Amino acid sequence: MTKIQLVQPHPALLLQQNSDRGLVVCDLHLGWERLLTKKGVHVPSQTPKIKNALLKLIKQTKPTHMIILGDIKDAITNVSMQEWKEIPEFFEEINKQVPNTEAILGNHDGNLESLLPKTVKIVPPTGAIFGDVGLFHGHAWPAPKLLGCKSLVTGHVHPTVAIHDPMGLRITKQVFVKAPCNGEILAKAILSRLGTKTEADTSRAFKSNVSQLFIMPSFNQFLGGRAINERKRGRKKPDTYIGPILRSGCTNIDDAEVYLLDGTFLGTVDQLKALS
Ligand SMILES: [Mn+2]
């Protein structure tokens, strides 16, 4: 069984399978500060900071595999001037430390291929497998082969918890979310999406082992997040249900466990609604 560990107090996971160690981070959104520049707010490039934070984590955790779980860059389809310069440098340095580096594509990663060194493996949004863990960004469906995994890991949501204090202040903290996942419902959703008849036989043939889903916080800590404990009134589904997996009904997000980056267990999403 693959061991899944938080790399406290960082928005990163370490997967261990025998002698293989996979360091996982997601939602870097390199070049995000360009949006501020457009509004007249000039912030120096944050990419060197993000790169140095990742290099430090690599030194600390000594991974054999580096897995970047989508939304590596910020501009969705085009490539900005800043990205042309910074992203190749970013990957060259990471790749020098961890020769086995892969980039799983997210919804912001249009034209990323042209920016990566040839030695970095590009994985489509349908995801990759490390031991018994399936990894995909979360904006699109995973490949059916990921149903054989015990755990799934995604990003995309940038989960945070919102806390209102009695003074009226509202703070948010980045969190890891660990949700129970009904593998059978997930398998049916994926198969029906593929146009397969979900008769009993087919479902058995595609028997799903998935029992838990991890949603990772964004590695870029300057970004805002989505408060998963926010109570939304008058809406059928809160917008925490982003991405097809969360909408498929295979997991009830209210039952999910919430952890701060330092590993502190806060409770379930349902319990934390009282704080929002
Ligand atoms: Mn995304």
CSV table of C-alpha atoms in Angstrom, one decimal, residues 38-247:
chain,number,residue,atom,x,y,z
A,38,LYS,CA,-3.2,44.7,-15.8
A,39,LYS,CA,-5.0,46.5,-13.1
A,40,GLY,CA,-2.1,48.9,-12.4
A,41,VAL,CA,-0.7,47.1,-9.4
A,42,HIS,CA,2.9,46.2,-9.9
A,43,VAL,CA,4.1,43.2,-8.0
A,44,PRO,CA,7.5,41.7,-8.8
A,45,SER,CA,7.5,38.2,-10.3
A,46,GLN,CA,6.7,35.6,-7.6
A,47,THR,CA,8.0,32.7,-9.7
A,48,PRO,CA,11.5,32.7,-8.1
A,49,LYS,CA,10.0,32.5,-4.6
A,50,ILE,CA,7.7,29.6,-5.7
A,51,LYS,CA,10.7,27.8,-7.3
A,52,ASN,CA,12.9,28.2,-4.3
A,53,ALA,CA,10.2,26.9,-2.0
A,54,LEU,CA,9.9,23.8,-4.2
A,55,LEU,CA,13.7,23.3,-4.4
A,56,LYS,CA,13.8,23.5,-0.6
A,57,LEU,CA,11.1,20.8,-0.3
A,58,ILE,CA,13.0,18.6,-2.8
A,59,LYS,CA,16.1,18.9,-0.6
A,60,GLN,CA,14.1,18.0,2.5
A,61,THR,CA,12.0,15.1,1.1
A,62,LYS,CA,14.5,13.6,-1.4
A,63,PRO,CA,11.9,12.5,-3.9
A,64,THR,CA,12.6,10.0,-6.7
A,65,HIS,CA,9.6,11.4,-8.6
A,66,MET,CA,8.3,15.0,-8.8
A,67,ILE,CA,4.7,15.2,-9.7
A,68,ILE,CA,3.1,18.6,-10.6
A,69,LEU,CA,-0.6,18.1,-10.5
A,70,GLY,CA,-1.8,20.8,-12.9
A,71,ASP,CA,-2.3,24.5,-13.3
A,72,ILE,CA,1.4,25.1,-13.6
A,73,LYS,CA,0.9,28.4,-15.4
A,74,ASP,CA,-1.8,31.0,-15.0
A,75,ALA,CA,-2.7,32.3,-18.4
A,76,ILE,CA,-5.2,29.7,-19.7
A,77,THR,CA,-4.5,29.4,-23.4
A,78,ASN,CA,-1.9,32.0,-24.4
A,79,VAL,CA,1.6,32.2,-23.1
A,80,SER,CA,2.7,35.6,-21.8
A,81,MET,CA,6.1,37.0,-22.3
A,82,GLN,CA,6.9,36.5,-18.6
A,83,GLU,CA,6.0,32.8,-18.9
A,84,TRP,CA,8.2,32.3,-22.0
A,85,LYS,CA,11.1,33.3,-19.9
A,86,GLU,CA,10.4,31.9,-16.5
A,87,ILE,CA,8.6,28.6,-16.9
A,88,PRO,CA,11.5,26.9,-18.9
A,89,GLU,CA,14.0,28.0,-16.3
A,90,PHE,CA,11.7,26.8,-13.5
A,91,PHE,CA,11.4,23.3,-14.9
A,92,GLU,CA,15.1,23.1,-15.8
A,93,GLU,CA,16.1,23.7,-12.2
A,94,ILE,CA,13.5,21.3,-10.8
A,95,ASN,CA,14.3,18.6,-13.3
A,96,LYS,CA,18.0,18.9,-12.5
A,97,GLN,CA,17.2,17.9,-8.9
A,98,VAL,CA,14.6,15.3,-9.8
A,99,PRO,CA,15.3,13.7,-13.2
A,100,ASN,CA,11.9,11.9,-13.0
A,101,THR,CA,9.6,14.9,-13.2
A,102,GLU,CA,6.1,14.8,-14.6
A,103,ALA,CA,3.5,17.5,-15.3
A,104,ILE,CA,-0.1,16.5,-15.2
A,105,LEU,CA,-2.1,19.1,-17.3
A,106,GLY,CA,-4.7,21.3,-15.6
A,107,ASN,CA,-7.2,23.7,-17.1
A,108,HIS,CA,-4.7,26.6,-17.2
A,109,ASP,CA,-2.0,24.6,-19.0
A,110,GLY,CA,-2.8,25.4,-22.6
A,111,ASN,CA,0.4,25.4,-24.8
A,112,LEU,CA,2.5,24.3,-21.8
A,113,GLU,CA,4.3,21.7,-23.9
A,114,SER,CA,6.3,24.3,-25.7
A,115,LEU,CA,7.6,25.7,-22.4
A,116,LEU,CA,8.9,22.4,-20.9
A,117,PRO,CA,12.2,20.7,-21.3
A,118,LYS,CA,11.9,17.5,-23.3
A,119,THR,CA,13.0,15.5,-20.2
A,120,VAL,CA,9.8,16.5,-18.3
A,121,LYS,CA,7.0,14.0,-19.0
A,122,ILE,CA,3.7,15.6,-19.9
A,123,VAL,CA,0.6,13.7,-18.7
A,124,PRO,CA,-2.9,14.4,-20.1
A,125,PRO,CA,-5.7,15.6,-17.6
A,126,THR,CA,-6.9,12.0,-17.4
A,127,GLY,CA,-4.1,11.5,-14.9
A,128,ALA,CA,-1.3,9.2,-13.8
A,129,ILE,CA,-0.9,6.4,-11.2
A,130,PHE,CA,1.8,6.2,-8.5
A,131,GLY,CA,1.6,2.9,-6.5
A,132,ASP,CA,-2.1,2.6,-5.6
A,133,VAL,CA,-2.7,6.4,-5.9
A,134,GLY,CA,-4.4,8.0,-8.9
A,135,LEU,CA,-3.4,11.6,-9.6
A,136,PHE,CA,-5.4,14.0,-11.8
A,137,HIS,CA,-5.9,17.8,-11.7
A,138,GLY,CA,-9.7,17.6,-11.2
A,139,HIS,CA,-11.2,19.8,-13.9
A,140,ALA,CA,-11.8,16.8,-16.2
A,141,TRP,CA,-12.7,13.1,-15.7
A,142,PRO,CA,-9.9,10.7,-14.8
A,143,ALA,CA,-9.1,7.7,-17.0
A,144,PRO,CA,-11.0,4.5,-16.1
A,145,LYS,CA,-7.7,2.8,-15.1
A,146,LEU,CA,-7.5,5.2,-12.1
A,147,LEU,CA,-10.6,3.3,-10.7
A,148,GLY,CA,-8.2,0.5,-9.7
A,149,CYS,CA,-6.4,2.9,-7.2
A,150,LYS,CA,-7.3,3.0,-3.5
A,151,SER,CA,-6.9,6.8,-3.3
A,152,LEU,CA,-7.3,9.7,-5.7
A,153,VAL,CA,-5.5,13.0,-5.3
A,154,THR,CA,-6.6,16.2,-7.1
A,155,GLY,CA,-6.1,19.9,-7.0
A,156,HIS,CA,-8.1,22.6,-8.9
A,157,VAL,CA,-10.3,23.6,-5.9
A,158,HIS,CA,-7.7,25.6,-3.9
A,159,PRO,CA,-9.5,24.6,-0.7
A,160,THR,CA,-9.5,26.9,2.3
A,161,VAL,CA,-11.5,27.1,5.5
A,162,ALA,CA,-13.1,30.4,6.4
A,163,ILE,CA,-13.3,31.5,10.1
A,164,HIS,CA,-15.4,34.4,11.3
A,165,ASP,CA,-14.3,35.7,14.7
A,166,PRO,CA,-16.7,37.6,17.1
A,167,MET,CA,-15.0,40.9,16.1
A,168,GLY,CA,-16.3,40.4,12.6
A,169,LEU,CA,-13.0,39.5,11.0
A,170,ARG,CA,-12.9,36.8,8.4
A,171,ILE,CA,-9.7,34.8,7.9
A,172,THR,CA,-9.0,32.0,5.6
A,173,LYS,CA,-6.5,29.2,5.9
A,174,GLN,CA,-5.4,26.7,3.3
A,175,VAL,CA,-6.4,23.2,4.0
A,176,PHE,CA,-6.1,19.6,2.8
A,177,VAL,CA,-9.4,17.8,2.4
A,178,LYS,CA,-9.8,14.1,2.8
A,179,ALA,CA,-13.2,12.8,1.6
A,180,PRO,CA,-14.6,9.4,1.7
A,181,CYS,CA,-15.4,8.3,-1.9
A,182,ASN,CA,-17.9,5.7,-3.1
A,183,GLY,CA,-16.0,3.8,-5.8
A,184,GLU,CA,-19.1,2.3,-7.2
A,185,ILE,CA,-20.8,5.6,-7.9
A,186,LEU,CA,-17.6,7.0,-9.3
A,187,ALA,CA,-17.1,3.9,-11.6
A,188,LYS,CA,-20.7,4.3,-12.9
A,189,ALA,CA,-20.2,8.0,-13.5
A,190,ILE,CA,-17.0,7.5,-15.4
A,191,LEU,CA,-18.4,4.6,-17.5
A,192,SER,CA,-21.6,6.4,-18.4
A,193,ARG,CA,-19.5,9.3,-19.4
A,194,LEU,CA,-17.6,7.0,-21.7
A,195,GLY,CA,-20.9,5.8,-23.1
A,196,THR,CA,-20.6,2.3,-21.7
A,197,LYS,CA,-23.8,0.6,-20.5
A,198,THR,CA,-23.5,0.3,-16.8
A,199,GLU,CA,-25.1,-3.1,-16.5
A,200,ALA,CA,-24.2,-5.2,-13.5
A,201,ASP,CA,-21.6,-7.2,-15.5
A,202,THR,CA,-19.8,-4.2,-16.9
A,203,SER,CA,-19.7,-2.6,-13.4
A,204,ARG,CA,-18.1,-5.7,-12.0
A,205,ALA,CA,-15.6,-5.8,-14.8
A,206,PHE,CA,-14.6,-2.2,-13.9
A,207,LYS,CA,-14.7,-2.9,-10.2
A,208,SER,CA,-13.5,0.3,-8.4
A,209,ASN,CA,-11.2,0.2,-5.5
A,210,VAL,CA,-11.4,3.9,-4.8
A,211,SER,CA,-12.3,4.7,-1.2
A,212,GLN,CA,-10.9,8.1,-0.5
A,213,LEU,CA,-10.3,11.4,-2.3
A,214,PHE,CA,-7.7,14.0,-1.3
A,215,ILE,CA,-8.0,17.6,-2.5
A,216,MET,CA,-4.7,19.4,-2.2
A,217,PRO,CA,-4.3,23.1,-1.4
A,218,SER,CA,-2.5,25.3,-4.0
A,219,PHE,CA,1.3,25.4,-3.8
A,220,ASN,CA,1.0,29.1,-4.8
A,221,GLN,CA,0.1,30.6,-1.4
A,222,PHE,CA,-0.6,34.1,-2.7
A,223,LEU,CA,-3.8,32.9,-4.4
A,224,GLY,CA,-7.2,33.2,-2.9
A,225,GLY,CA,-9.0,30.0,-2.2
A,226,ARG,CA,-12.4,28.5,-2.1
A,227,ALA,CA,-13.9,28.3,1.5
A,228,ILE,CA,-15.2,24.8,1.6
A,229,ASN,CA,-17.2,25.4,4.8
A,230,GLU,CA,-19.1,28.4,3.5
A,231,ARG,CA,-22.8,28.1,3.9
A,232,LYS,CA,-24.5,29.1,0.7
A,233,ARG,CA,-28.2,29.8,1.0
A,234,GLY,CA,-30.7,29.5,-1.8
A,235,ARG,CA,-28.5,27.5,-4.0
A,236,LYS,CA,-29.0,23.8,-4.8
A,237,LYS,CA,-25.3,23.0,-4.7
A,238,PRO,CA,-22.6,25.1,-3.1
A,239,ASP,CA,-19.8,26.0,-5.6
A,240,THR,CA,-17.4,23.7,-3.7
A,241,TYR,CA,-18.8,21.2,-6.2
A,242,ILE,CA,-16.4,22.2,-8.9
A,243,GLY,CA,-15.1,19.6,-11.3
A,244,PRO,CA,-16.9,16.5,-12.5
A,245,ILE,CA,-15.8,14.2,-9.7
A,246,LEU,CA,-17.3,16.4,-6.9
A,247,ARG,CA,-20.5,16.8,-9.0
